[in-house]
Amino acid sequence: SLSEYNYEVYHTLEEIQNWMHHLNNTHSGLVHMFSIGKSYEGRPLFILKLGRRSRAYKRAVWIDCGIHAREWIGPAFCQWFVKEALLTYRSDPTMRKMMNHLYFYIMPVFNVDGYHFSWTNDRFWRKTRSRNSGFRCRGVDANRNWKVKWCNEGASMHPCDDTYCGPYPESEPEVKAVANFLRKHKQHIRAYLSFHAYAQMLLYPYSYKYATIPNFSCVESAAYKAVNALRSVYGVRYRYGPASSTLYVSSGSSMDWAYKNGIPYTFAFELRDTGHFGFLLPEVLIKPTCTETMLAVKNITMHLLKKCP
Amino acid sequence: HLYSNRYTGDKVIRLIPNTEEEAYALKKICHQLKVDLWQPSSVSYVSEGSVTDVRIPQNGSRILLAFLQEANIPHKILIDNLQKALERERSLQAQRNRR
């Protein structure tokens, strides 16, 4: 059952996919699972569509986790989000409003091949697992493979580098599948949220250049309120701002691509911590990390629903 | 053995170059030692004042630490033995499961 699944431990890919199947079977009123394609190694790319079914037009929010395989707190948060949505739909007016007014497309593990590899072989693997012709090194950085100033600053053309952009944009089947889905549904997808680790930041476009986005006002105020809400839980500080100046310039990111392709509100979270544990965030910190992040995500969602055009 | 003990002796070290010269030297040695960059994601981002976390195997860490001390580059060992850190977390996990 929903309450028996342990959301305070890291789960294998198989466990996560079994959990998704289970929710699809037991919560059909609010959950619908479907696949948008297959990974390089042939694994299904599952999405959970959350929200009260409605014949009326509803906008949507896309959330993905685990673009980079070793950032395990990302998929943990995606699972936490789903759990919270289903458990508090009736008791929490904010969640009820979110589920009633919006659909949420949740991709708990974007880079399924890499995530599986990080469980079985190399805990610190980052990229996908595609083979690169003529090179012994495998994988492409799935956050450098999008067609937005592709393979420019902040990305590498060398297959052995961790920021390898790929042989061409959307070369990775995972990236292509998500891009196709977002292109098809962009008319009603209002926001794109991507979860990474670690740095404790809330970022918005642009990543690939130093420039201010046209709808800066609404995006910035959403980010400001979100980090304040996050900090109110345990006092953890997140920096926020455009990715290029808050973190570093990088081209070919999913956030920039989603923005360029018409999704007006796009954010990337860099979750806990700032380096004490790094990618090895202990399981005891899953709950506080997800609890504070949940508040930030609810804040962003409600701000966009009420305050932004 | 967790991940076949492949991380035995691996360290995670935080480096903060004070000058562009130090940053350049760090980029060079990181490239030579083939470190795994935890942050930032690419060695090209390493610059004066930037926080850089690297994972490096045992052999490489001796060379890197000697270099850092000689060059007087501020640094801190975040994780002294990655394999032990992974195993510690795994044993805590087992204890929690038993409880």
mmCIF file of C-alpha atoms in Angstrom:
data_model
loop_
_atom_site.group_PDB
_atom_site.id
_atom_site.type_symbol
_atom_site.label_atom_id
_atom_site.label_comp_id
_atom_site.label_asym_id
_atom_site.label_seq_id
_atom_site.Cartn_x
_atom_site.Cartn_y
_atom_site.Cartn_z
ATOM 1 C CA SER A 1 0.000 0.000 0.000
ATOM 2 C CA LEU A 2 0.963 3.644 -0.285
ATOM 3 C CA SER A 3 1.766 3.785 3.420
ATOM 4 C CA GLU A 4 3.806 0.565 3.426
ATOM 5 C CA TYR A 5 6.257 1.727 0.774
ATOM 6 C CA ASN A 6 9.244 3.310 2.457
ATOM 7 C CA TYR A 7 9.798 6.819 1.119
ATOM 8 C CA GLU A 8 12.789 7.421 3.374
ATOM 9 C CA VAL A 9 15.147 5.023 1.655
ATOM 10 C CA TYR A 10 16.679 4.997 -1.801
ATOM 11 C CA HIS A 11 15.073 2.462 -4.108
ATOM 12 C CA THR A 12 16.353 0.475 -7.041
ATOM 13 C CA LEU A 13 14.924 1.103 -10.468
ATOM 14 C CA GLU A 14 12.960 -2.128 -10.267
ATOM 15 C CA GLU A 15 11.428 -1.141 -6.940
ATOM 16 C CA ILE A 16 10.455 2.264 -8.287
ATOM 17 C CA GLN A 17 8.844 0.795 -11.374
ATOM 18 C CA ASN A 18 6.959 -1.797 -9.303
ATOM 19 C CA TRP A 19 5.753 1.014 -7.068
ATOM 20 C CA MET A 20 4.531 2.945 -10.109
ATOM 21 C CA HIS A 21 2.651 -0.095 -11.380
ATOM 22 C CA HIS A 22 1.106 -0.569 -7.962
ATOM 23 C CA LEU A 23 -0.106 3.027 -7.756
ATOM 24 C CA ASN A 24 -1.524 2.788 -11.242
ATOM 25 C CA ASN A 25 -3.582 -0.212 -10.161
ATOM 26 C CA THR A 26 -4.711 1.101 -6.786
ATOM 27 C CA HIS A 27 -5.257 4.836 -7.310
ATOM 28 C CA SER A 28 -6.850 5.008 -10.716
ATOM 29 C CA GLY A 29 -8.883 8.053 -9.756
ATOM 30 C CA LEU A 30 -5.802 10.200 -9.416
ATOM 31 C CA VAL A 31 -2.997 8.250 -11.113
ATOM 32 C CA HIS A 32 -2.456 7.096 -14.654
ATOM 33 C CA MET A 33 0.833 5.497 -15.679
ATOM 34 C CA PHE A 34 2.056 5.360 -19.238
ATOM 35 C CA SER A 35 5.294 4.979 -21.165
ATOM 36 C CA ILE A 36 6.717 7.594 -23.518
ATOM 37 C CA GLY A 37 9.316 5.342 -25.095
ATOM 38 C CA LYS A 38 12.335 3.217 -24.346
ATOM 39 C CA SER A 39 15.800 3.957 -23.073
ATOM 40 C CA TYR A 40 19.001 3.135 -24.951
ATOM 41 C CA GLU A 41 19.135 -0.256 -23.203
ATOM 42 C CA GLY A 42 15.473 -0.914 -23.885
ATOM 43 C CA ARG A 43 13.928 -0.010 -20.548
ATOM 44 C CA PRO A 44 10.491 1.620 -20.536
ATOM 45 C CA LEU A 45 10.319 5.332 -19.732
ATOM 46 C CA PHE A 46 7.397 5.531 -17.342
ATOM 47 C CA ILE A 47 5.461 8.651 -16.455
ATOM 48 C CA LEU A 48 2.821 9.080 -13.749
ATOM 49 C CA LYS A 49 0.024 11.486 -14.606
ATOM 50 C CA LEU A 50 -1.420 12.790 -11.341
ATOM 51 C CA GLY A 51 -4.564 14.794 -10.917
ATOM 52 C CA ARG A 52 -8.300 14.532 -10.666
ATOM 53 C CA ARG A 53 -9.714 13.383 -13.971
ATOM 54 C CA SER A 54 -11.727 16.070 -15.606
ATOM 55 C CA ARG A 55 -13.402 16.645 -18.926
ATOM 56 C CA ALA A 56 -12.700 20.342 -18.529
ATOM 57 C CA TYR A 57 -9.442 21.712 -19.887
ATOM 58 C CA LYS A 58 -6.673 21.518 -17.337
ATOM 59 C CA ARG A 59 -3.169 22.830 -17.511
ATOM 60 C CA ALA A 60 -0.233 20.698 -16.435
ATOM 61 C CA VAL A 61 3.116 20.747 -14.689
ATOM 62 C CA TRP A 62 5.978 18.493 -15.759
ATOM 63 C CA ILE A 63 8.383 17.204 -13.094
ATOM 64 C CA ASP A 64 11.399 15.036 -13.839
ATOM 65 C CA CYS A 65 14.031 13.602 -11.538
ATOM 66 C CA GLY A 66 17.234 11.661 -12.101
ATOM 67 C CA ILE A 67 18.564 13.171 -15.308
ATOM 68 C CA HIS A 68 21.971 12.558 -13.766
ATOM 69 C CA ALA A 69 22.230 9.016 -12.481
ATOM 70 C CA ARG A 70 24.193 9.566 -9.271
ATOM 71 C CA GLU A 71 21.842 12.244 -7.920
ATOM 72 C CA TRP A 72 19.676 9.786 -6.016
ATOM 73 C CA ILE A 73 17.869 12.372 -3.896
ATOM 74 C CA GLY A 74 16.106 13.475 -7.106
ATOM 75 C CA PRO A 75 14.119 10.255 -7.690
ATOM 76 C CA ALA A 76 13.551 10.072 -3.936
ATOM 77 C CA PHE A 77 11.867 13.465 -4.119
ATOM 78 C CA CYS A 78 9.738 12.526 -7.110
ATOM 79 C CA GLN A 79 8.417 9.538 -5.176
ATOM 80 C CA TRP A 80 7.844 11.736 -2.125
ATOM 81 C CA PHE A 81 5.866 14.213 -4.207
ATOM 82 C CA VAL A 82 3.569 11.498 -5.486
ATOM 83 C CA LYS A 83 3.101 10.106 -1.993
ATOM 84 C CA GLU A 84 2.216 13.519 -0.604
ATOM 85 C CA ALA A 85 -0.174 14.239 -3.436
ATOM 86 C CA LEU A 86 -2.093 11.025 -2.889
ATOM 87 C CA LEU A 87 -2.033 11.036 0.906
ATOM 88 C CA THR A 88 -3.011 14.668 1.414
ATOM 89 C CA TYR A 89 -5.358 15.236 -1.508
ATOM 90 C CA ARG A 90 -8.382 15.196 0.789
ATOM 91 C CA SER A 91 -6.874 16.777 3.881
ATOM 92 C CA ASP A 92 -4.764 19.580 2.436
ATOM 93 C CA PRO A 93 -6.685 22.340 0.633
ATOM 94 C CA THR A 94 -3.572 23.418 -1.280
ATOM 95 C CA MET A 95 -2.898 19.932 -2.579
ATOM 96 C CA ARG A 96 -6.556 19.470 -3.395
ATOM 97 C CA LYS A 97 -6.527 22.658 -5.417
ATOM 98 C CA MET A 98 -3.359 21.568 -7.215
ATOM 99 C CA MET A 99 -4.783 18.154 -8.089
ATOM 100 C CA ASN A 100 -8.123 19.598 -9.104
ATOM 101 C CA HIS A 101 -6.816 22.411 -11.259
ATOM 102 C CA LEU A 102 -3.740 20.821 -12.763
ATOM 103 C CA TYR A 103 -2.303 17.578 -14.010
ATOM 104 C CA PHE A 104 1.202 16.669 -12.906
ATOM 105 C CA TYR A 105 3.367 14.569 -15.195
ATOM 106 C CA ILE A 106 5.997 12.952 -12.984
ATOM 107 C CA MET A 107 9.012 11.147 -14.370
ATOM 108 C CA PRO A 108 10.646 9.656 -11.263
ATOM 109 C CA VAL A 109 13.702 8.381 -13.125
ATOM 110 C CA PHE A 110 14.644 10.107 -16.356
ATOM 111 C CA ASN A 111 17.956 8.348 -16.920
ATOM 112 C CA VAL A 112 16.839 4.799 -16.195
ATOM 113 C CA ASP A 113 19.920 3.102 -17.663
ATOM 114 C CA GLY A 114 22.321 5.332 -15.780
ATOM 115 C CA TYR A 115 20.371 4.994 -12.548
ATOM 116 C CA HIS A 116 20.413 1.204 -12.789
ATOM 117 C CA PHE A 117 24.159 1.340 -13.538
ATOM 118 C CA SER A 118 24.739 3.516 -10.472
ATOM 119 C CA TRP A 119 23.106 0.841 -8.336
ATOM 120 C CA THR A 120 24.931 -2.112 -9.860
ATOM 121 C CA ASN A 121 28.340 -0.879 -10.989
ATOM 122 C CA ASP A 122 29.414 2.687 -10.497
ATOM 123 C CA ARG A 123 27.705 4.708 -7.785
ATOM 124 C CA PHE A 124 29.045 7.958 -9.254
ATOM 125 C CA TRP A 125 27.980 7.490 -12.844
ATOM 126 C CA ARG A 126 26.385 10.630 -14.293
ATOM 127 C CA LYS A 127 25.597 10.158 -17.954
ATOM 128 C CA THR A 128 23.358 7.893 -19.996
ATOM 129 C CA ARG A 129 24.700 4.509 -21.114
ATOM 130 C CA SER A 130 24.695 4.899 -24.864
ATOM 131 C CA ARG A 131 27.687 3.675 -26.835
ATOM 132 C CA ASN A 132 29.823 6.219 -28.629
ATOM 133 C CA SER A 133 31.030 5.072 -31.987
ATOM 134 C CA GLY A 134 34.802 4.732 -32.103
ATOM 135 C CA PHE A 135 35.310 5.460 -28.419
ATOM 136 C CA ARG A 136 35.637 3.183 -25.418
ATOM 137 C CA CYS A 137 33.748 5.674 -23.255
ATOM 138 C CA ARG A 138 30.002 5.443 -22.916
ATOM 139 C CA GLY A 139 27.221 7.875 -22.218
ATOM 140 C CA VAL A 140 26.048 11.380 -22.926
ATOM 141 C CA ASP A 141 25.204 14.095 -20.431
ATOM 142 C CA ALA A 142 21.425 14.141 -20.715
ATOM 143 C CA ASN A 143 21.413 17.758 -19.547
ATOM 144 C CA ARG A 144 23.647 18.882 -22.422
ATOM 145 C CA ASN A 145 21.825 17.000 -25.166
ATOM 146 C CA TRP A 146 18.903 19.355 -25.782
ATOM 147 C CA LYS A 147 18.644 21.542 -28.840
ATOM 148 C CA VAL A 148 19.303 24.936 -27.315
ATOM 149 C CA LYS A 149 22.714 26.348 -28.191
ATOM 150 C CA TRP A 150 23.702 22.707 -28.260
ATOM 151 C CA CYS A 151 27.309 21.824 -27.443
ATOM 152 C CA ASN A 152 28.346 25.382 -26.866
ATOM 153 C CA GLU A 153 29.831 26.750 -23.650
ATOM 154 C CA GLY A 154 29.733 24.410 -20.678
ATOM 155 C CA ALA A 155 29.450 21.235 -22.737
ATOM 156 C CA SER A 156 32.119 18.978 -24.130
ATOM 157 C CA MET A 157 32.522 17.397 -27.558
ATOM 158 C CA HIS A 158 34.595 14.565 -26.137
ATOM 159 C CA PRO A 159 32.723 11.312 -25.448
ATOM 160 C CA CYS A 160 34.855 10.533 -22.398
ATOM 161 C CA ASP A 161 33.908 13.758 -20.618
ATOM 162 C CA ASP A 162 31.091 13.888 -18.123
ATOM 163 C CA THR A 163 29.521 16.854 -19.897
ATOM 164 C CA TYR A 164 29.623 15.239 -23.343
ATOM 165 C CA CYS A 165 26.834 16.775 -25.414
ATOM 166 C CA GLY A 166 26.334 13.784 -27.681
ATOM 167 C CA PRO A 167 26.870 13.308 -31.424
ATOM 168 C CA TYR A 168 23.861 15.535 -32.190
ATOM 169 C CA PRO A 169 20.947 17.135 -30.269
ATOM 170 C CA GLU A 170 18.422 14.673 -28.864
ATOM 171 C CA SER A 171 20.692 11.775 -29.758
ATOM 172 C CA GLU A 172 19.695 10.115 -26.499
ATOM 173 C CA PRO A 173 16.412 8.206 -26.776
ATOM 174 C CA GLU A 174 15.472 9.363 -23.276
ATOM 175 C CA VAL A 175 15.922 13.005 -24.236
ATOM 176 C CA LYS A 176 14.138 12.482 -27.544
ATOM 177 C CA ALA A 177 11.188 10.790 -25.828
ATOM 178 C CA VAL A 178 10.721 13.572 -23.293
ATOM 179 C CA ALA A 179 11.262 16.283 -25.891
ATOM 180 C CA ASN A 180 8.629 14.702 -28.130
ATOM 181 C CA PHE A 181 6.175 14.511 -25.261
ATOM 182 C CA LEU A 182 6.747 18.115 -24.221
ATOM 183 C CA ARG A 183 6.465 19.306 -27.813
ATOM 184 C CA LYS A 184 3.177 17.474 -28.215
ATOM 185 C CA HIS A 185 1.714 18.807 -24.970
ATOM 186 C CA LYS A 186 3.327 22.217 -24.726
ATOM 187 C CA GLN A 187 0.035 24.056 -25.201
ATOM 188 C CA HIS A 188 -1.171 22.950 -21.821
ATOM 189 C CA ILE A 189 2.083 22.409 -19.901
ATOM 190 C CA ARG A 190 2.520 25.502 -17.811
ATOM 191 C CA ALA A 191 5.633 24.700 -15.837
ATOM 192 C CA TYR A 192 8.681 22.460 -16.101
ATOM 193 C CA LEU A 193 10.579 21.429 -12.961
ATOM 194 C CA SER A 194 13.742 19.324 -13.019
ATOM 195 C CA PHE A 195 15.426 17.953 -9.923
ATOM 196 C CA HIS A 196 19.164 17.546 -9.507
ATOM 197 C CA ALA A 197 21.748 17.575 -6.707
ATOM 198 C CA TYR A 198 23.759 18.943 -5.100
ATOM 199 C CA ALA A 199 24.119 22.671 -4.442
ATOM 200 C CA GLN A 200 20.963 23.878 -2.684
ATOM 201 C CA MET A 201 19.793 26.185 -5.434
ATOM 202 C CA LEU A 202 16.620 27.057 -7.280
ATOM 203 C CA LEU A 203 17.493 28.038 -10.826
ATOM 204 C CA TYR A 204 15.622 29.461 -13.776
ATOM 205 C CA PRO A 205 16.664 30.391 -17.317
ATOM 206 C CA TYR A 206 18.922 31.101 -18.880
ATOM 207 C CA SER A 207 21.678 28.565 -18.417
ATOM 208 C CA TYR A 208 23.302 29.087 -21.792
ATOM 209 C CA LYS A 209 23.695 32.852 -21.681
ATOM 210 C CA TYR A 210 23.787 35.820 -19.374
ATOM 211 C CA ALA A 211 20.479 37.493 -20.110
ATOM 212 C CA THR A 212 17.163 38.239 -18.405
ATOM 213 C CA ILE A 213 14.111 36.281 -19.456
ATOM 214 C CA PRO A 214 11.072 38.259 -20.656
ATOM 215 C CA ASN A 215 8.825 37.024 -17.810
ATOM 216 C CA PHE A 216 11.488 37.583 -15.189
ATOM 217 C CA SER A 217 9.161 39.316 -12.761
ATOM 218 C CA CYS A 218 6.815 36.406 -12.190
ATOM 219 C CA VAL A 219 9.536 33.781 -12.298
ATOM 220 C CA GLU A 220 11.758 35.629 -9.871
ATOM 221 C CA SER A 221 8.971 36.248 -7.388
ATOM 222 C CA ALA A 222 7.949 32.596 -7.566
ATOM 223 C CA ALA A 223 11.532 31.557 -6.850
ATOM 224 C CA TYR A 224 11.900 34.070 -4.031
ATOM 225 C CA LYS A 225 8.774 32.862 -2.284
ATOM 226 C CA ALA A 226 9.699 29.235 -2.851
ATOM 227 C CA VAL A 227 13.121 29.475 -1.221
ATOM 228 C CA ASN A 228 11.654 31.397 1.689
ATOM 229 C CA ALA A 229 9.024 28.735 2.157
ATOM 230 C CA LEU A 230 11.699 26.054 1.930
ATOM 231 C CA ARG A 231 13.843 27.821 4.519
ATOM 232 C CA SER A 232 10.897 28.166 6.891
ATOM 233 C CA VAL A 233 10.846 24.396 7.467
ATOM 234 C CA TYR A 234 14.361 23.684 8.805
ATOM 235 C CA GLY A 235 16.259 26.903 8.158
ATOM 236 C CA VAL A 236 18.109 25.527 5.132
ATOM 237 C CA ARG A 237 19.210 28.247 2.742
ATOM 238 C CA TYR A 238 18.879 27.854 -0.985
ATOM 239 C CA ARG A 239 20.324 30.386 -3.390
ATOM 240 C CA TYR A 240 18.160 31.299 -6.352
ATOM 241 C CA GLY A 241 18.515 33.046 -9.657
ATOM 242 C CA PRO A 242 19.326 32.537 -13.326
ATOM 243 C CA ALA A 243 21.367 29.380 -13.751
ATOM 244 C CA SER A 244 24.114 31.084 -15.757
ATOM 245 C CA SER A 245 25.064 33.490 -12.990
ATOM 246 C CA THR A 246 23.959 31.490 -9.941
ATOM 247 C CA LEU A 247 25.640 28.246 -10.946
ATOM 248 C CA TYR A 248 27.516 28.415 -14.259
ATOM 249 C CA VAL A 249 26.915 28.768 -17.966
ATOM 250 C CA SER A 250 25.903 25.526 -19.629
ATOM 251 C CA SER A 251 24.316 24.936 -22.991
ATOM 252 C CA GLY A 252 21.888 22.243 -24.056
ATOM 253 C CA SER A 253 20.002 21.973 -20.765
ATOM 254 C CA SER A 254 16.445 20.678 -20.480
ATOM 255 C CA MET A 255 15.315 23.747 -18.557
ATOM 256 C CA ASP A 256 16.441 26.152 -21.273
ATOM 257 C CA TRP A 257 14.976 23.964 -23.991
ATOM 258 C CA ALA A 258 11.598 23.746 -22.265
ATOM 259 C CA TYR A 259 11.562 27.522 -21.875
ATOM 260 C CA LYS A 260 12.552 28.142 -25.469
ATOM 261 C CA ASN A 261 9.839 25.737 -26.598
ATOM 262 C CA GLY A 262 7.065 27.677 -25.022
ATOM 263 C CA ILE A 263 6.754 26.452 -21.445
ATOM 264 C CA PRO A 264 6.711 29.778 -19.644
ATOM 265 C CA TYR A 265 7.867 28.743 -16.182
ATOM 266 C CA THR A 266 10.869 26.450 -15.994
ATOM 267 C CA PHE A 267 12.996 25.730 -12.979
ATOM 268 C CA ALA A 268 15.795 23.430 -11.958
ATOM 269 C CA PHE A 269 16.310 22.487 -8.339
ATOM 270 C CA GLU A 270 19.696 21.521 -7.011
ATOM 271 C CA LEU A 271 18.755 19.740 -3.797
ATOM 272 C CA ARG A 272 20.765 19.097 -0.628
ATOM 273 C CA ASP A 273 23.454 19.359 0.362
ATOM 274 C CA THR A 274 26.362 21.728 -0.374
ATOM 275 C CA GLY A 275 29.124 19.153 -0.221
ATOM 276 C CA HIS A 276 29.398 17.609 3.236
ATOM 277 C CA PHE A 277 27.829 14.431 1.895
ATOM 278 C CA GLY A 278 27.457 15.461 -1.733
ATOM 279 C CA PHE A 279 25.878 12.688 -3.757
ATOM 280 C CA LEU A 280 25.918 10.417 -0.694
ATOM 281 C CA LEU A 281 23.144 12.252 1.114
ATOM 282 C CA PRO A 282 22.221 9.836 3.923
ATOM 283 C CA GLU A 283 18.781 8.306 3.973
ATOM 284 C CA VAL A 284 17.984 9.995 7.277
ATOM 285 C CA LEU A 285 18.074 13.279 5.372
ATOM 286 C CA ILE A 286 15.593 12.200 2.700
ATOM 287 C CA LYS A 287 12.604 13.196 4.798
ATOM 288 C CA PRO A 288 13.738 16.732 5.727
ATOM 289 C CA THR A 289 15.034 17.384 2.217
ATOM 290 C CA CYS A 290 11.809 16.256 0.606
ATOM 291 C CA THR A 291 9.585 17.969 3.161
ATOM 292 C CA GLU A 292 11.164 21.370 2.590
ATOM 293 C CA THR A 293 11.311 20.881 -1.176
ATOM 294 C CA MET A 294 7.653 19.860 -1.238
ATOM 295 C CA LEU A 295 6.747 23.191 0.298
ATOM 296 C CA ALA A 296 8.801 25.013 -2.316
ATOM 297 C CA VAL A 297 7.126 23.137 -5.156
ATOM 298 C CA LYS A 298 3.648 23.783 -3.766
ATOM 299 C CA ASN A 299 4.557 27.418 -3.395
ATOM 300 C CA ILE A 300 5.744 27.700 -6.983
ATOM 301 C CA THR A 301 2.647 25.914 -8.260
ATOM 302 C CA MET A 302 0.204 28.087 -6.348
ATOM 303 C CA HIS A 303 2.069 31.244 -7.272
ATOM 304 C CA LEU A 304 1.890 30.320 -10.932
ATOM 305 C CA LEU A 305 -1.805 29.436 -10.625
ATOM 306 C CA LYS A 306 -2.792 32.639 -8.886
ATOM 307 C CA LYS A 307 -0.292 35.336 -9.734
ATOM 308 C CA CYS A 308 1.187 34.680 -13.134
ATOM 309 C CA PRO A 309 -0.361 35.131 -16.569
ATOM 310 C CA HIS B 1 31.363 -6.291 -1.025
ATOM 311 C CA LEU B 2 29.623 -3.080 -1.897
ATOM 312 C CA TYR B 3 30.551 -2.118 -5.468
ATOM 313 C CA SER B 4 33.330 -4.739 -5.239
ATOM 314 C CA ASN B 5 35.300 -2.418 -2.975
ATOM 315 C CA ARG B 6 36.171 -0.225 -5.925
ATOM 316 C CA TYR B 7 36.051 2.967 -3.857
ATOM 317 C CA THR B 8 38.497 1.840 -1.196
ATOM 318 C CA GLY B 9 40.789 4.732 -0.416
ATOM 319 C CA ASP B 10 38.923 7.166 -2.673
ATOM 320 C CA LYS B 11 38.725 10.627 -1.225
ATOM 321 C CA VAL B 12 36.476 13.588 -1.915
ATOM 322 C CA ILE B 13 38.455 16.804 -1.603
ATOM 323 C CA ARG B 14 37.250 20.400 -1.705
ATOM 324 C CA LEU B 15 39.562 22.895 -3.383
ATOM 325 C CA ILE B 16 39.226 26.659 -3.562
ATOM 326 C CA PRO B 17 41.878 28.299 -5.739
ATOM 327 C CA ASN B 18 42.775 31.801 -4.618
ATOM 328 C CA THR B 19 44.107 33.057 -7.928
ATOM 329 C CA GLU B 20 43.683 32.378 -11.607
ATOM 330 C CA GLU B 21 47.180 30.894 -11.649
ATOM 331 C CA GLU B 22 46.178 28.396 -8.966
ATOM 332 C CA ALA B 23 42.970 27.644 -10.862
ATOM 333 C CA TYR B 24 44.951 26.953 -14.027
ATOM 334 C CA ALA B 25 47.345 24.668 -12.167
ATOM 335 C CA LEU B 26 44.403 22.834 -10.611
ATOM 336 C CA LYS B 27 42.719 22.331 -13.947
ATOM 337 C CA LYS B 28 45.921 20.852 -15.285
ATOM 338 C CA ILE B 29 46.487 18.438 -12.428
ATOM 339 C CA CYS B 30 42.826 17.420 -12.292
ATOM 340 C CA HIS B 31 42.984 16.594 -15.964
ATOM 341 C CA GLN B 32 46.227 14.631 -15.514
ATOM 342 C CA LEU B 33 44.923 12.675 -12.526
ATOM 343 C CA LYS B 34 41.552 12.065 -14.201
ATOM 344 C CA VAL B 35 39.568 13.089 -11.152
ATOM 345 C CA ASP B 36 35.810 12.687 -10.964
ATOM 346 C CA LEU B 37 34.413 16.190 -10.616
ATOM 347 C CA TRP B 38 31.508 16.356 -8.194
ATOM 348 C CA GLN B 39 31.165 20.094 -8.560
ATOM 349 C CA PRO B 40 31.293 21.898 -10.844
ATOM 350 C CA SER B 41 30.438 19.496 -13.636
ATOM 351 C CA SER B 42 33.372 20.455 -15.815
ATOM 352 C CA VAL B 43 36.977 21.406 -15.105
ATOM 353 C CA SER B 44 36.510 24.408 -17.376
ATOM 354 C CA TYR B 45 34.417 26.052 -14.652
ATOM 355 C CA VAL B 46 37.248 25.985 -12.136
ATOM 356 C CA SER B 47 38.338 29.553 -11.545
ATOM 357 C CA GLU B 48 39.549 31.891 -8.848
ATOM 358 C CA GLY B 49 37.353 31.540 -5.800
ATOM 359 C CA SER B 50 35.226 28.708 -7.194
ATOM 360 C CA VAL B 51 34.390 25.807 -4.908
ATOM 361 C CA THR B 52 35.559 22.584 -6.526
ATOM 362 C CA ASP B 53 34.829 19.111 -5.164
ATOM 363 C CA VAL B 54 36.742 16.200 -6.664
ATOM 364 C CA ARG B 55 36.642 12.466 -6.090
ATOM 365 C CA ILE B 56 40.036 10.876 -6.541
ATOM 366 C CA PRO B 57 41.405 7.354 -6.016
ATOM 367 C CA GLN B 58 43.983 6.672 -3.318
ATOM 368 C CA ASN B 59 47.081 6.849 -5.522
ATOM 369 C CA GLY B 60 46.012 10.058 -7.084
ATOM 370 C CA SER B 61 45.003 11.651 -3.802
ATOM 371 C CA ARG B 62 48.577 11.395 -2.448
ATOM 372 C CA ILE B 63 49.867 13.241 -5.470
ATOM 373 C CA LEU B 64 47.068 15.805 -5.371
ATOM 374 C CA LEU B 65 47.390 16.497 -1.652
ATOM 375 C CA ALA B 66 51.162 16.892 -1.959
ATOM 376 C CA PHE B 67 50.620 19.336 -4.820
ATOM 377 C CA LEU B 68 48.009 21.314 -2.884
ATOM 378 C CA GLN B 69 50.238 21.617 0.149
ATOM 379 C CA GLU B 70 53.219 22.676 -1.898
ATOM 380 C CA ALA B 71 51.182 25.217 -3.849
ATOM 381 C CA ASN B 72 49.438 26.400 -0.685
ATOM 382 C CA ILE B 73 45.997 25.994 -2.231
ATOM 383 C CA PRO B 74 43.210 25.896 0.355
ATOM 384 C CA HIS B 75 41.627 22.485 0.519
ATOM 385 C CA LYS B 76 39.632 20.226 2.798
ATOM 386 C CA ILE B 77 38.984 16.503 2.776
ATOM 387 C CA LEU B 78 35.211 16.086 2.693
ATOM 388 C CA ILE B 79 35.175 12.295 2.645
ATOM 389 C CA ASP B 80 38.309 10.441 3.662
ATOM 390 C CA ASN B 81 37.406 6.959 2.486
ATOM 391 C CA LEU B 82 34.474 6.687 0.148
ATOM 392 C CA GLN B 83 34.154 2.924 0.460
ATOM 393 C CA LYS B 84 33.835 3.181 4.238
ATOM 394 C CA ALA B 85 31.281 5.962 3.855
ATOM 395 C CA LEU B 86 29.187 3.799 1.536
ATOM 396 C CA GLU B 87 29.434 0.793 3.827
ATOM 397 C CA ARG B 88 28.577 2.833 6.880
ATOM 398 C CA GLU B 89 25.433 4.066 5.232
ATOM 399 C CA ARG B 90 24.569 0.542 4.125
ATOM 400 C CA SER B 91 24.966 -0.836 7.629
ATOM 401 C CA LEU B 92 22.817 1.968 9.053
ATOM 402 C CA GLN B 93 20.233 1.083 6.455
ATOM 403 C CA ALA B 94 20.326 -2.578 7.540
ATOM 404 C CA GLN B 95 19.904 -1.544 11.182
ATOM 405 C CA ARG B 96 16.904 0.607 10.313
ATOM 406 C CA ASN B 97 15.364 -2.236 8.328
ATOM 407 C CA ARG B 98 15.805 -4.625 11.259
ATOM 408 C CA ARG B 99 14.151 -2.144 13.606
#
